[in-house]
PDB file of C-alpha atoms in Angstrom:
ATOM      1  CA  MET P  16     220.519 184.880 -11.165  1.00 55.00           C
ATOM      2  CA  SER P  17     222.133 181.408 -10.860  1.00 72.00           C
ATOM      3  CA  ASP P  18     222.134 179.949  -7.357  1.00 84.00           C
ATOM      4  CA  PRO P  19     223.271 176.316  -7.604  1.00 95.00           C
ATOM      5  CA  ARG P  20     222.920 173.910  -4.850  1.00 97.00           C
ATOM      6  CA  TYR P  21     224.864 170.615  -4.692  1.00 98.00           C
ATOM      7  CA  ALA P  22     224.130 167.047  -3.300  1.00 98.00           C
ATOM      8  CA  LEU P  23     225.521 163.390  -2.909  1.00 98.00           C
ATOM      9  CA  TYR P  24     223.079 160.591  -3.922  1.00 98.00           C
ATOM     10  CA  TYR P  25     222.840 157.138  -4.804  1.00 98.00           C
ATOM     11  CA  CYS P  26     222.023 156.611  -8.236  1.00 98.00           C
ATOM     12  CA  PRO P  27     221.917 153.441  -9.999  1.00 96.00           C
ATOM     13  CA  PRO P  28     224.192 153.135 -12.839  1.00 95.00           C
ATOM     14  CA  GLU P  29     222.557 154.497 -16.509  1.00 95.00           C
ATOM     15  CA  ASP P  30     222.092 151.074 -17.508  1.00 94.00           C
ATOM     16  CA  SER P  31     220.585 149.296 -15.213  1.00 94.00           C
ATOM     17  CA  GLU P  32     216.965 147.932 -14.897  1.00 94.00           C
ATOM     18  CA  LEU P  33     216.604 150.561 -11.484  1.00 95.00           C
ATOM     19  CA  TYR P  34     217.786 153.153 -13.236  1.00 96.00           C
ATOM     20  CA  ARG P  35     215.225 152.948 -16.223  1.00 95.00           C
ATOM     21  CA  PHE P  36     212.179 152.127 -14.001  1.00 96.00           C
ATOM     22  CA  GLY P  37     212.953 155.172 -11.333  1.00 97.00           C
ATOM     23  CA  CYS P  38     213.384 157.372 -14.691  1.00 97.00           C
ATOM     24  CA  ARG P  39     210.409 156.400 -16.406  1.00 96.00           C
ATOM     25  CA  TRP P  40     208.125 156.389 -12.856  1.00 97.00           C
ATOM     26  CA  LEU P  41     209.146 159.894 -12.186  1.00 98.00           C
ATOM     27  CA  GLY P  42     209.195 161.089 -15.896  1.00 98.00           C
ATOM     28  CA  ARG P  43     212.685 162.509 -16.302  1.00 98.00           C
ATOM     29  CA  ASP P  44     216.236 161.166 -16.793  1.00 97.00           C
ATOM     30  CA  VAL P  45     218.362 162.690 -14.499  1.00 96.00           C
ATOM     31  CA  VAL P  46     221.741 162.762 -16.233  1.00 96.00           C
ATOM     32  CA  SER P  47     220.196 164.179 -19.966  1.00 95.00           C
ATOM     33  CA  GLY P  48     217.489 165.891 -18.201  1.00 95.00           C
ATOM     34  CA  ALA P  49     214.844 164.651 -21.025  1.00 96.00           C
ATOM     35  CA  LEU P  50     211.337 164.389 -20.042  1.00 96.00           C
ATOM     36  CA  ARG P  51     210.418 160.689 -20.089  1.00 96.00           C
ATOM     37  CA  GLU P  52     206.499 159.024 -20.920  1.00 96.00           C
ATOM     38  CA  GLN P  53     205.660 157.948 -17.420  1.00 96.00           C
ATOM     39  CA  PRO P  54     203.508 154.757 -17.264  1.00 94.00           C
ATOM     40  CA  ALA P  55     199.979 154.189 -17.048  1.00 92.00           C
ATOM     41  CA  VAL P  56     198.321 153.300 -13.544  1.00 89.00           C
ATOM     42  CA  PRO P  57     194.939 151.564 -13.726  1.00 86.00           C
ATOM     43  CA  GLY P  58     192.410 154.242 -12.035  1.00 86.00           C
ATOM     44  CA  ILE P  59     195.049 157.156 -12.003  1.00 92.00           C
ATOM     45  CA  THR P  60     194.710 159.513 -15.089  1.00 95.00           C
ATOM     46  CA  PRO P  61     198.383 160.783 -16.484  1.00 96.00           C
ATOM     47  CA  ALA P  62     197.906 164.328 -15.183  1.00 97.00           C
ATOM     48  CA  ARG P  63     197.535 162.843 -11.272  1.00 97.00           C
ATOM     49  CA  LEU P  64     200.738 160.818 -11.701  1.00 97.00           C
ATOM     50  CA  ALA P  65     202.631 163.504 -13.299  1.00 97.00           C
ATOM     51  CA  ASN P  66     200.759 165.775 -10.180  1.00 97.00           C
ATOM     52  CA  VAL P  67     202.017 162.982  -7.492  1.00 97.00           C
ATOM     53  CA  THR P  68     205.295 162.307  -8.851  1.00 98.00           C
ATOM     54  CA  SER P  69     206.314 166.367  -9.544  1.00 97.00           C
ATOM     55  CA  ASP P  70     208.267 167.023  -6.458  1.00 96.00           C
ATOM     56  CA  ALA P  71     210.471 163.736  -6.862  1.00 97.00           C
ATOM     57  CA  ARG P  72     210.960 164.525 -10.787  1.00 97.00           C
ATOM     58  CA  HIS P  73     212.128 167.896  -9.644  1.00 97.00           C
ATOM     59  CA  TYR P  74     215.122 166.120  -7.222  1.00 97.00           C
ATOM     60  CA  GLY P  75     215.438 163.273  -9.669  1.00 96.00           C
ATOM     61  CA  PHE P  76     215.590 159.362  -9.268  1.00 97.00           C
ATOM     62  CA  HIS P  77     217.898 158.830  -6.226  1.00 97.00           C
ATOM     63  CA  GLY P  78     218.831 157.958  -2.525  1.00 98.00           C
ATOM     64  CA  THR P  79     219.898 161.159  -0.510  1.00 98.00           C
ATOM     65  CA  LEU P  80     223.488 160.678   1.047  1.00 98.00           C
ATOM     66  CA  LYS P  81     223.873 163.846   1.592  1.00 98.00           C
ATOM     67  CA  PRO P  82     221.384 166.178   1.419  1.00 97.00           C
ATOM     68  CA  PRO P  83     221.329 169.568  -1.120  1.00 96.00           C
ATOM     69  CA  PHE P  84     223.912 172.508   0.127  1.00 97.00           C
ATOM     70  CA  ARG P  85     224.486 175.876  -1.137  1.00 96.00           C
ATOM     71  CA  LEU P  86     228.575 175.955  -1.924  1.00 96.00           C
ATOM     72  CA  HIS P  87     230.778 177.777   0.506  1.00 96.00           C
ATOM     73  CA  PRO P  88     231.731 181.113  -0.653  1.00 94.00           C
ATOM     74  CA  GLN P  89     235.242 179.974  -0.428  1.00 94.00           C
ATOM     75  CA  ALA P  90     234.927 176.799  -2.076  1.00 96.00           C
ATOM     76  CA  THR P  91     234.659 176.138  -5.809  1.00 96.00           C
ATOM     77  CA  GLU P  92     232.719 173.275  -7.475  1.00 96.00           C
ATOM     78  CA  ALA P  93     235.992 171.777  -9.148  1.00 97.00           C
ATOM     79  CA  GLN P  94     237.520 171.765  -5.616  1.00 98.00           C
ATOM     80  CA  LEU P  95     234.238 169.948  -4.276  1.00 98.00           C
ATOM     81  CA  ALA P  96     234.426 167.648  -7.000  1.00 98.00           C
ATOM     82  CA  GLY P  97     238.131 166.540  -6.206  1.00 98.00           C
ATOM     83  CA  SER P  98     237.192 166.298  -2.934  1.00 98.00           C
ATOM     84  CA  VAL P  99     234.248 163.748  -3.608  1.00 98.00           C
ATOM     85  CA  GLY P 100     236.469 161.690  -5.902  1.00 97.00           C
ATOM     86  CA  ARG P 101     239.172 161.593  -3.218  1.00 97.00           C
ATOM     87  CA  PHE P 102     236.523 160.455  -0.544  1.00 97.00           C
ATOM     88  CA  ALA P 103     234.996 158.091  -2.869  1.00 97.00           C
ATOM     89  CA  ALA P 104     238.155 156.362  -3.676  1.00 97.00           C
ATOM     90  CA  GLN P 105     239.047 155.362  -0.487  1.00 96.00           C
ATOM     91  CA  LEU P 106     235.779 153.317   0.314  1.00 97.00           C
ATOM     92  CA  ARG P 107     234.773 149.991  -0.674  1.00 96.00           C
ATOM     93  CA  PRO P 108     231.856 148.950  -2.955  1.00 97.00           C
ATOM     94  CA  PHE P 109     229.685 147.112  -0.982  1.00 97.00           C
ATOM     95  CA  THR P 110     226.132 145.108  -1.175  1.00 97.00           C
ATOM     96  CA  ALA P 111     222.941 146.124   0.640  1.00 97.00           C
ATOM     97  CA  PRO P 112     219.821 144.579   1.478  1.00 97.00           C
ATOM     98  CA  PRO P 113     217.170 144.260  -2.197  1.00 96.00           C
ATOM     99  CA  LEU P 114     215.035 147.444  -2.597  1.00 96.00           C
ATOM    100  CA  VAL P 115     211.041 146.995  -1.456  1.00 96.00           C
ATOM    101  CA  LEU P 116     208.165 149.333  -1.697  1.00 96.00           C
ATOM    102  CA  LYS P 117     207.328 150.766   1.528  1.00 95.00           C
ATOM    103  CA  GLU P 118     205.041 153.536   2.856  1.00 95.00           C
ATOM    104  CA  LEU P 119     207.114 156.025   4.563  1.00 92.00           C
ATOM    105  CA  SER P 120     205.614 159.078   6.506  1.00 88.00           C
ATOM    106  CA  GLY P 121     202.495 158.799   4.138  1.00 90.00           C
ATOM    107  CA  PHE P 122     204.364 158.629   0.413  1.00 95.00           C
ATOM    108  CA  LEU P 123     205.701 155.611  -1.359  1.00 97.00           C
ATOM    109  CA  ALA P 124     209.562 154.952  -1.916  1.00 97.00           C
ATOM    110  CA  LEU P 125     211.893 152.087  -2.436  1.00 97.00           C
ATOM    111  CA  GLN P 126     213.777 151.110   0.881  1.00 97.00           C
ATOM    112  CA  CYS P 127     216.022 148.196   1.479  1.00 96.00           C
ATOM    113  CA  ALA P 128     214.274 145.635   2.887  1.00 95.00           C
ATOM    114  CA  THR P 129     215.978 145.106   6.279  1.00 95.00           C
ATOM    115  CA  PRO P 130     218.051 147.630   7.548  1.00 94.00           C
ATOM    116  CA  SER P 131     221.953 148.356   6.066  1.00 97.00           C
ATOM    117  CA  PRO P 132     224.390 149.925   8.288  1.00 97.00           C
ATOM    118  CA  GLU P 133     226.811 150.346   5.517  1.00 97.00           C
ATOM    119  CA  ILE P 134     224.321 152.991   3.912  1.00 98.00           C
ATOM    120  CA  ASP P 135     224.152 154.667   6.832  1.00 98.00           C
ATOM    121  CA  THR P 136     227.745 154.686   7.470  1.00 98.00           C
ATOM    122  CA  LEU P 137     228.145 155.902   3.777  1.00 98.00           C
ATOM    123  CA  ALA P 138     225.525 158.616   4.547  1.00 98.00           C
ATOM    124  CA  GLY P 139     226.905 159.654   7.459  1.00 98.00           C
ATOM    125  CA  ALA P 140     230.180 159.699   6.189  1.00 97.00           C
ATOM    126  CA  CYS P 141     229.516 162.207   3.308  1.00 98.00           C
ATOM    127  CA  VAL P 142     227.409 164.350   6.003  1.00 98.00           C
ATOM    128  CA  THR P 143     230.505 165.037   7.755  1.00 97.00           C
ATOM    129  CA  ALA P 144     233.862 164.546   5.243  1.00 96.00           C
ATOM    130  CA  LEU P 145     232.304 167.334   3.018  1.00 97.00           C
ATOM    131  CA  ASP P 146     230.695 169.149   5.457  1.00 97.00           C
ATOM    132  CA  ARG P 147     233.254 171.762   4.556  1.00 97.00           C
ATOM    133  CA  PHE P 148     232.045 172.474   1.298  1.00 97.00           C
ATOM    134  CA  ARG P 149     228.357 173.520   2.876  1.00 97.00           C
ATOM    135  CA  ALA P 150     227.660 177.185   3.089  1.00 96.00           C
ATOM    136  CA  PRO P 151     225.569 177.709   6.473  1.00 94.00           C
ATOM    137  CA  ALA P 152     221.600 177.430   6.039  1.00 90.00           C
ATOM    138  CA  THR P 153     219.874 180.701   5.641  1.00 90.00           C
ATOM    139  CA  GLU P 154     217.293 181.857   8.076  1.00 91.00           C
ATOM    140  CA  SER P 155     214.772 181.021   5.862  1.00 90.00           C
ATOM    141  CA  GLU P 156     216.191 177.661   5.172  1.00 89.00           C
ATOM    142  CA  LEU P 157     216.204 176.748   9.114  1.00 93.00           C
ATOM    143  CA  ALA P 158     212.508 177.942   9.363  1.00 93.00           C
ATOM    144  CA  LYS P 159     211.316 175.847   6.404  1.00 90.00           C
ATOM    145  CA  ARG P 160     212.759 173.034   7.974  1.00 92.00           C
ATOM    146  CA  ARG P 161     211.235 173.802  11.353  1.00 94.00           C
ATOM    147  CA  ALA P 162     207.922 174.362   9.817  1.00 91.00           C
ATOM    148  CA  ALA P 163     207.670 170.339   9.665  1.00 85.00           C
ATOM    149  CA  GLY P 164     208.185 170.353  13.246  1.00 91.00           C
ATOM    150  CA  LEU P 165     211.613 168.876  14.732  1.00 94.00           C
ATOM    151  CA  THR P 166     212.184 166.855  17.685  1.00 95.00           C
ATOM    152  CA  ASP P 167     214.922 167.948  19.467  1.00 96.00           C
ATOM    153  CA  ARG P 168     217.177 165.311  18.148  1.00 97.00           C
ATOM    154  CA  GLN P 169     216.428 166.736  14.858  1.00 96.00           C
ATOM    155  CA  GLU P 170     216.738 170.118  16.045  1.00 96.00           C
ATOM    156  CA  GLU P 171     220.232 169.249  16.613  1.00 96.00           C
ATOM    157  CA  MET P 172     221.152 167.494  13.739  1.00 96.00           C
ATOM    158  CA  LEU P 173     219.337 171.068  11.758  1.00 95.00           C
ATOM    159  CA  ALA P 174     221.888 173.477  13.884  1.00 93.00           C
ATOM    160  CA  ARG P 175     224.738 171.109  13.134  1.00 95.00           C
ATOM    161  CA  TRP P 176     224.407 170.010   9.462  1.00 96.00           C
ATOM    162  CA  GLY P 177     222.227 171.689   8.010  1.00 94.00           C
ATOM    163  CA  TYR P 178     219.276 169.257   7.711  1.00 95.00           C
ATOM    164  CA  PRO P 179     217.393 167.290  10.352  1.00 96.00           C
ATOM    165  CA  TYR P 180     217.384 164.034   8.880  1.00 96.00           C
ATOM    166  CA  VAL P 181     221.014 163.116   9.272  1.00 97.00           C
ATOM    167  CA  MET P 182     223.227 160.340  11.444  1.00 97.00           C
ATOM    168  CA  ASP P 183     220.726 158.577  13.882  1.00 96.00           C
ATOM    169  CA  GLN P 184     217.591 160.104  12.027  1.00 97.00           C
ATOM    170  CA  PHE P 185     218.691 159.194   8.634  1.00 97.00           C
ATOM    171  CA  ARG P 186     216.680 156.795   6.569  1.00 96.00           C
ATOM    172  CA  PHE P 187     217.677 155.832   3.073  1.00 98.00           C
ATOM    173  CA  HIS P 188     214.969 155.641   0.266  1.00 97.00           C
ATOM    174  CA  MET P 189     214.216 156.224  -3.022  1.00 98.00           C
ATOM    175  CA  THR P 190     211.100 158.729  -3.514  1.00 98.00           C
ATOM    176  CA  LEU P 191     208.387 157.442  -5.677  1.00 98.00           C
ATOM    177  CA  THR P 192     205.573 159.740  -4.996  1.00 98.00           C
ATOM    178  CA  CYS P 193     204.486 162.634  -2.859  1.00 97.00           C
ATOM    179  CA  ARG P 194     202.241 162.374   0.558  1.00 95.00           C
ATOM    180  CA  LEU P 195     198.930 160.459  -0.507  1.00 95.00           C
ATOM    181  CA  PRO P 196     196.278 160.978   2.227  1.00 93.00           C
ATOM    182  CA  ASP P 197     193.800 159.068   0.315  1.00 93.00           C
ATOM    183  CA  ALA P 198     193.879 155.457   1.222  1.00 92.00           C
ATOM    184  CA  ALA P 199     192.280 154.206  -1.536  1.00 92.00           C
ATOM    185  CA  GLU P 200     194.349 156.511  -3.856  1.00 93.00           C
ATOM    186  CA  ARG P 201     197.436 155.351  -2.170  1.00 93.00           C
ATOM    187  CA  ALA P 202     196.346 151.602  -2.463  1.00 93.00           C
ATOM    188  CA  ALA P 203     195.663 152.207  -5.941  1.00 93.00           C
ATOM    189  CA  PHE P 204     199.434 153.380  -6.448  1.00 95.00           C
ATOM    190  CA  ARG P 205     200.966 150.473  -4.593  1.00 94.00           C
ATOM    191  CA  GLU P 206     198.656 147.971  -6.527  1.00 94.00           C
ATOM    192  CA  ALA P 207     200.662 149.377 -10.013  1.00 93.00           C
ATOM    193  CA  LEU P 208     203.864 149.843  -8.370  1.00 95.00           C
ATOM    194  CA  GLU P 209     204.506 146.424  -6.815  1.00 94.00           C
ATOM    195  CA  PRO P 210     204.458 144.396 -10.019  1.00 93.00           C
ATOM    196  CA  MET P 211     207.426 146.833 -11.395  1.00 93.00           C
ATOM    197  CA  VAL P 212     209.663 146.808  -8.531  1.00 93.00           C
ATOM    198  CA  ALA P 213     209.194 142.925  -7.260  1.00 90.00           C
ATOM    199  CA  ARG P 214     211.913 142.401  -9.608  1.00 84.00           C
ATOM    200  CA  PHE P 215     214.552 144.205  -7.606  1.00 83.00           C
ATOM    201  CA  ALA P 216     213.515 142.578  -4.853  1.00 81.00           C
ATOM    202  CA  ALA P 217     214.589 139.210  -5.808  1.00 84.00           C
ATOM    203  CA  GLU P 218     218.372 140.623  -5.971  1.00 90.00           C
ATOM    204  CA  PRO P 219     220.891 142.620  -3.514  1.00 95.00           C
ATOM    205  CA  LEU P 220     221.362 146.194  -3.747  1.00 96.00           C
ATOM    206  CA  ARG P 221     225.111 146.987  -4.860  1.00 96.00           C
ATOM    207  CA  VAL P 222     226.354 150.074  -4.256  1.00 97.00           C
ATOM    208  CA  GLU P 223     229.268 150.950  -5.837  1.00 97.00           C
ATOM    209  CA  ALA P 224     229.485 155.056  -6.547  1.00 98.00           C
ATOM    210  CA  VAL P 225     228.192 157.826  -5.323  1.00 98.00           C
ATOM    211  CA  ALA P 226     226.666 160.448  -7.136  1.00 98.00           C
ATOM    212  CA  LEU P 227     227.335 164.391  -7.405  1.00 98.00           C
ATOM    213  CA  PHE P 228     223.938 166.330  -8.233  1.00 98.00           C
ATOM    214  CA  ARG P 229     223.645 169.597  -9.435  1.00 98.00           C
ATOM    215  CA  GLN P 230     220.875 172.720  -9.241  1.00 97.00           C
ATOM    216  CA  ASP P 231     221.377 175.749 -10.914  1.00 94.00           C
ATOM    217  CA  SER P 232     218.359 177.387  -9.261  1.00 92.00           C
ATOM    218  CA  ARG P 233     215.791 176.413  -7.185  1.00 89.00           C
ATOM    219  CA  GLU P 234     213.542 176.868 -10.144  1.00 91.00           C
ATOM    220  CA  THR P 235     215.343 174.389 -12.255  1.00 95.00           C
ATOM    221  CA  PRO P 236     215.533 170.272 -11.926  1.00 96.00           C
ATOM    222  CA  PHE P 237     218.560 168.731  -9.829  1.00 97.00           C
ATOM    223  CA  LEU P 238     221.038 167.079 -12.731  1.00 97.00           C
ATOM    224  CA  LEU P 239     223.180 163.751 -11.942  1.00 98.00           C
ATOM    225  CA  THR P 240     227.039 165.437 -13.206  1.00 97.00           C
ATOM    226  CA  ARG P 241     229.326 162.704 -11.935  1.00 96.00           C
ATOM    227  CA  TYR P 242     229.454 159.442 -10.958  1.00 97.00           C
ATOM    228  CA  PHE P 243     232.457 158.787  -8.165  1.00 98.00           C
ATOM    229  CA  PRO P 244     233.467 155.110  -7.999  1.00 97.00           C
ATOM    230  CA  LEU P 245     233.982 153.388  -4.667  1.00 97.00           C
ATOM    231  CA  SER P 246     237.461 152.005  -5.834  1.00 88.00           C
ATOM    232  CA  ARG P 247     239.139 151.176  -2.370  1.00 78.00           C
ATOM    233  CA  VAL P 248     240.573 147.564  -3.022  1.00 65.00           C
TER     234      VAL P 248
END
């Protein structure tokens, strides 16, 4: 049975070097859904690379703005898309600091070299402005989040917005691996990734659109359905 979820993500343009890097590293194109051959990583077998990137591959190369949610029973996908378009049209494109490779709670991700208040503001606006389209979180969804261990503030965000890592708990990132508890393996992945992402560290990140992603069921991967440009002049 179809049980779709939606999310608002930052996703680089399809013709950009960043997009091509992310889709190849994770092994899947988020627009077509086609699998991609992953790069060779010295000291890491192809099977291990596929395993380490499997969760990120399922969600697709992206930076979360509004976390995945089920659609409210009284809303439709067309209504959601229309509201996202109007929302995005009220916002101006902006430039954020360059992306660099960082460790985040044991996994590797791209993050801005320095904090970006503009991205934080955009993410917060995505969460609040479109919350009427979000179905309330189920007890199983809440339990899954709580199992990770939440602070009081994160519990507050979970109860209000259905996800603990929003607002002041938000950290923009583009996930590249799962958690890597072995320091030697983590270092091997860093060594392989750093020259690949070094070229992105030389240029600021332009944010010119938000992307609506859809997942037909929990077993199927997220796909990008449409970019909505930030078009206020």
